[in-house]
Coordinates of C-alpha atoms in Angstrom, one line a residue:
M70 CA -0.2 0.0 0.1
K71 CA 2.2 2.7 -1.3
N72 CA 0.1 4.9 -3.7
I73 CA -2.5 7.1 -1.7
L74 CA -4.9 9.1 -3.7
V75 CA -6.6 12.1 -2.1
L76 CA -9.5 13.9 -3.6
V77 CA -8.5 17.8 -3.6
H78 CA -11.2 20.3 -3.8
D79 CA -11.9 23.6 -2.1
D80 CA -14.5 22.2 0.4
E81 CA -15.3 21.8 4.0
G82 CA -13.6 18.3 4.2
Q83 CA -10.4 19.3 2.1
E84 CA -8.1 19.8 5.2
A85 CA -9.0 16.6 6.8
R86 CA -8.6 14.3 3.8
L87 CA -5.2 16.2 3.2
Q88 CA -4.0 15.5 6.8
V89 CA -5.0 12.1 6.9
A90 CA -3.4 11.4 3.6
L91 CA -0.1 12.9 4.6
D92 CA -0.2 10.8 8.0
M93 CA -0.9 7.7 5.8
V94 CA 2.1 8.6 3.4
R95 CA 4.4 9.1 6.1
A96 CA 3.5 6.0 7.8
L97 CA 3.6 3.8 4.9
E98 CA 6.6 5.3 3.4
G99 CA 4.4 6.0 0.3
H100 CA 3.4 8.4 -2.4
L101 CA 0.7 10.8 -2.5
V102 CA -1.3 11.2 -5.6
C103 CA -3.4 14.4 -5.6
L104 CA -6.6 14.2 -7.8
D105 CA -7.5 17.9 -8.3
V106 CA -11.3 17.9 -9.5
E107 CA -12.5 21.1 -11.0
L108 CA -16.4 20.8 -11.0
L109 CA -18.4 21.8 -14.1
P110 CA -21.8 23.2 -13.1
M111 CA -25.1 21.8 -14.7
V112 CA -25.8 23.8 -17.7
A113 CA -29.5 24.6 -18.5
A114 CA -30.9 25.2 -22.0
D115 CA -32.0 28.8 -21.8
S116 CA -29.6 31.6 -22.5
H117 CA -30.1 33.2 -19.0
S118 CA -29.0 29.8 -17.3
S119 CA -26.4 29.5 -19.6
M120 CA -24.9 32.9 -18.7
A121 CA -25.2 32.0 -15.0
A122 CA -23.5 28.7 -15.6
T123 CA -20.6 30.5 -17.3
Q124 CA -20.2 32.8 -14.4
L125 CA -20.1 29.7 -12.3
V126 CA -17.5 27.9 -14.3
C127 CA -15.4 31.0 -14.2
E128 CA -15.6 31.1 -10.4
E129 CA -14.9 27.6 -9.8
H130 CA -11.9 27.9 -12.0
D131 CA -10.6 30.9 -10.0
R132 CA -11.5 29.1 -6.7
S133 CA -9.8 25.8 -7.9
A134 CA -6.5 27.7 -9.2
A135 CA -6.2 29.5 -5.9
N136 CA -6.7 26.4 -3.9
R137 CA -4.1 24.5 -6.2
T138 CA -1.5 27.3 -5.6
R139 CA -2.0 27.1 -1.9
I140 CA -2.0 23.3 -1.6
T141 CA 0.9 22.9 -3.9
E142 CA 2.9 25.3 -1.9
Y143 CA 2.0 23.5 1.4
L144 CA 3.1 20.2 -0.1
A145 CA 6.4 21.4 -1.2
R146 CA 7.4 22.1 2.4
E147 CA 6.1 18.9 3.9
G148 CA 9.0 16.5 2.7
V149 CA 6.8 13.8 1.0
S150 CA 6.6 12.3 -2.5
W151 CA 3.7 13.5 -4.3
D152 CA 2.4 14.4 -7.8
W153 CA -0.6 16.3 -9.1
H154 CA -3.5 15.3 -11.5
R155 CA -6.1 18.0 -12.4
V156 CA -9.2 17.1 -13.9
I157 CA -12.1 19.2 -15.0
G158 CA -15.5 17.1 -14.5
M159 CA -17.7 14.8 -12.2
P160 CA -15.7 13.6 -9.1
D161 CA -16.9 10.1 -9.3
T162 CA -16.0 9.8 -13.0
A163 CA -12.6 11.4 -12.3
I164 CA -11.8 9.0 -9.3
E165 CA -12.9 5.8 -11.6
D166 CA -10.3 7.0 -14.2
A167 CA -7.6 7.6 -11.7
V168 CA -8.2 4.7 -9.5
G169 CA -5.4 2.6 -11.5
Q170 CA -2.8 4.9 -9.8
A171 CA -4.1 4.3 -6.2
D172 CA -3.8 1.3 -3.6
I173 CA -6.4 3.2 -1.4
L174 CA -8.3 6.4 -1.7
V175 CA -9.1 9.2 0.7
L176 CA -12.5 10.9 0.6
S177 CA -14.7 12.7 2.8
S178 CA -17.2 10.5 4.7
N179 CA -19.9 13.2 4.8
L180 CA -19.8 16.8 3.6
D181 CA -21.9 19.6 4.7
K182 CA -25.3 20.6 2.9
Y183 CA -23.4 24.0 1.8
D184 CA -20.7 22.2 0.0
P185 CA -21.0 21.1 -3.6
V186 CA -23.9 18.6 -4.3
E187 CA -21.5 16.3 -6.4
L188 CA -19.3 15.9 -3.5
R189 CA -21.7 15.1 -0.8
H190 CA -22.0 11.3 0.0
L191 CA -19.6 10.6 -2.8
V192 CA -18.3 7.5 -0.9
N193 CA -21.9 6.1 -0.8
R194 CA -21.9 6.4 -4.5
I195 CA -18.5 4.8 -5.6
V196 CA -17.6 2.3 -2.7
T197 CA -19.3 -0.5 -4.4
G198 CA -18.0 0.3 -8.0
I199 CA -14.3 1.0 -7.2
R200 CA -12.0 -2.1 -6.3
R201 CA -10.1 -0.3 -4.0
P202 CA -10.2 0.5 -0.2
I203 CA -11.5 3.7 0.8
V204 CA -10.6 6.0 3.8
A205 CA -13.7 7.8 4.7
V206 CA -12.6 11.0 6.7
P207 CA -15.1 13.3 8.8
T208 CA -14.6 16.9 8.4
G209 CA -13.6 17.6 11.9
C210 CA -10.7 14.9 12.0
K211 CA -7.2 16.4 12.8
S212 CA -5.1 13.3 12.2
L213 CA -4.8 9.5 11.7
D214 CA -2.6 7.7 14.1
L215 CA -1.8 4.5 12.6
K216 CA 0.0 3.2 15.4
G217 CA -3.1 3.8 17.6
T218 CA -5.9 1.3 18.3
A219 CA -7.7 -0.1 15.4
L220 CA -11.3 -1.6 15.4
V221 CA -12.4 -4.0 12.9
A222 CA -16.4 -4.2 12.8
W223 CA -16.9 -7.9 11.8
D224 CA -19.9 -9.4 10.8
G225 CA -19.0 -12.5 8.9
S226 CA -19.8 -11.3 5.6
R227 CA -17.7 -11.3 2.4
E228 CA -17.4 -7.7 2.3
A229 CA -16.0 -7.7 5.7
D230 CA -13.6 -10.4 4.9
Q231 CA -12.5 -8.0 1.8
A232 CA -12.0 -5.0 4.1
L233 CA -9.9 -6.9 6.4
H234 CA -7.7 -8.4 3.7
D235 CA -7.3 -4.9 2.2
A236 CA -6.6 -3.2 5.8
V237 CA -3.6 -5.6 6.6
P238 CA -0.9 -3.0 5.6
L239 CA -2.5 -0.6 8.2
L240 CA -3.5 -3.1 10.7
S241 CA 0.1 -4.1 10.8
L242 CA 1.2 -0.9 12.0
A243 CA -1.5 -0.7 14.8
G244 CA -0.6 -0.8 18.4
E245 CA -3.8 -2.8 19.1
V246 CA -6.4 -4.4 17.0
I247 CA -9.8 -5.0 18.3
M248 CA -12.2 -7.3 16.2
M249 CA -15.7 -6.7 17.2
D250 CA -17.9 -9.7 16.4
A251 CA -21.4 -8.5 15.9
N252 CA -22.6 -12.0 16.4
E253 CA -23.4 -12.8 13.1
P254 CA -23.8 -16.6 12.8
N255 CA -25.0 -16.7 9.4
G256 CA -21.9 -15.0 7.8
P257 CA -19.5 -17.5 5.8
F258 CA -16.5 -16.2 7.6
A259 CA -16.1 -16.6 11.4
A260 CA -14.3 -14.1 13.5
E261 CA -11.7 -16.9 14.8
S262 CA -10.9 -17.7 11.3
A263 CA -10.4 -14.0 10.6
A264 CA -8.0 -13.7 13.7
V265 CA -6.0 -16.7 12.6
Y266 CA -5.6 -15.0 9.2
L267 CA -4.2 -11.9 10.7
S268 CA -2.0 -13.7 13.0
R269 CA -0.2 -15.0 9.9
H270 CA 0.4 -11.5 9.1
G271 CA 2.1 -10.8 12.4
I272 CA -1.2 -9.1 13.8
H273 CA -2.9 -10.5 16.9
P274 CA -6.3 -9.1 17.4
V275 CA -8.6 -9.1 20.4
V276 CA -11.8 -10.7 19.5
E277 CA -14.9 -9.3 21.4
T278 CA -18.2 -10.7 20.7
V279 CA -21.0 -8.2 21.1
Q280 CA -24.6 -9.0 21.5
I281 CA -26.8 -6.4 19.8
E282 CA -29.8 -5.8 22.1
S283 CA -33.3 -5.4 20.9
G284 CA -33.9 -1.8 20.1
H285 CA -30.4 -1.0 19.5
T286 CA -28.5 -0.7 16.0
I287 CA -25.3 -2.2 15.0
Y288 CA -23.9 1.0 13.7
A289 CA -24.7 2.7 17.2
A290 CA -22.7 -0.2 18.9
I291 CA -19.9 0.1 16.5
L292 CA -19.4 3.7 17.2
T293 CA -19.8 3.3 21.2
K294 CA -17.2 0.7 20.9
A295 CA -14.7 2.9 19.0
R296 CA -15.1 5.7 21.3
S297 CA -14.7 3.4 24.6
A298 CA -11.7 1.8 22.9
N299 CA -10.2 5.2 21.6
A300 CA -9.8 3.8 18.4
A301 CA -8.0 5.8 15.6
Y302 CA -10.1 4.3 13.0
I303 CA -12.7 1.8 12.0
V304 CA -12.4 -1.0 9.6
M305 CA -15.6 -2.6 8.0
G306 CA -17.1 -3.9 4.9
A307 CA -19.3 -1.6 2.8
Y308 CA -23.0 -2.7 2.5
G309 CA -22.0 -5.8 4.2
H310 CA -25.7 -7.4 4.5
S311 CA -28.0 -9.2 1.9
P312 CA -30.7 -6.5 0.4
T313 CA -33.1 -8.3 2.7
L314 CA -31.3 -7.7 5.8
E315 CA -30.2 -4.2 4.7
A316 CA -33.8 -2.7 5.4
F317 CA -33.6 -4.3 8.8
F318 CA -30.3 -2.8 9.8
G319 CA -31.0 0.5 8.3
G320 CA -28.1 1.0 6.0
V321 CA -25.2 0.2 8.5
T322 CA -22.5 1.8 6.3
R323 CA -24.4 5.0 5.6
S324 CA -25.1 5.4 9.2
I325 CA -21.4 5.0 10.4
L326 CA -20.3 7.5 7.7
A327 CA -22.9 10.0 8.4
K328 CA -22.0 9.6 12.5
S329 CA -18.5 8.6 12.9
D330 CA -16.1 11.1 14.3
R331 CA -13.0 9.0 13.2
P332 CA -11.8 7.8 9.8
V333 CA -13.5 4.6 8.5
V334 CA -11.8 2.1 6.1
L335 CA -14.1 0.7 3.7
A336 CA -13.9 -2.2 1.1
H337 CA -16.6 -3.9 -1.0

């Protein structure tokens, strides 16, 4: 895991994304790929709307240029390996085109309603289509301590298994790994087997089985455990339950992304 791609755009979550990406580059001795996406507004058919759209394009271009100057000057002083790719268009398409350059993506977990609609809930839209792990960063995040405690939210699903596999380079740096088994007996992969898999990579997790009480949600239990363990980040599969169970569990992944105050490593 050497190539860390971070989405660059002058929105509320940019500072948090960049800081987490830099922490990862340093810890992994890797390379930072900055994907600078200059958004294009939707253009209506009538002339008045077209004129307004032209103005929006100019404003976005100027804002993007100023942001690019500021960030590149900052990176030049950080002493890390990095490069810059500027794209004009939609962020999901830009990420799909650039994903071949990355081992892992750094995106915002959930942006404010005042941020561009194209960037809000971006992780939710692309996580199942991008065959790379994603670090979803909340806007208030200041850093990512990869030597701290990692919480693996385990439900026995194939998605959880994939997330665990993808997160091994990160988990190998953790001071402690807690595997929270959400007591999903129907999953194809047992927590004990996952723990043995990690042990062969020199990672020895503490497995804790958590019974989800009636009236409580899985995502709330995961977040409560993350806080009590002072976890630096959470590892989990994206949309790990079947469509039938998804309605019952209320969209665990979406709820975690909306409410977590720490980064979440996702894979599908």
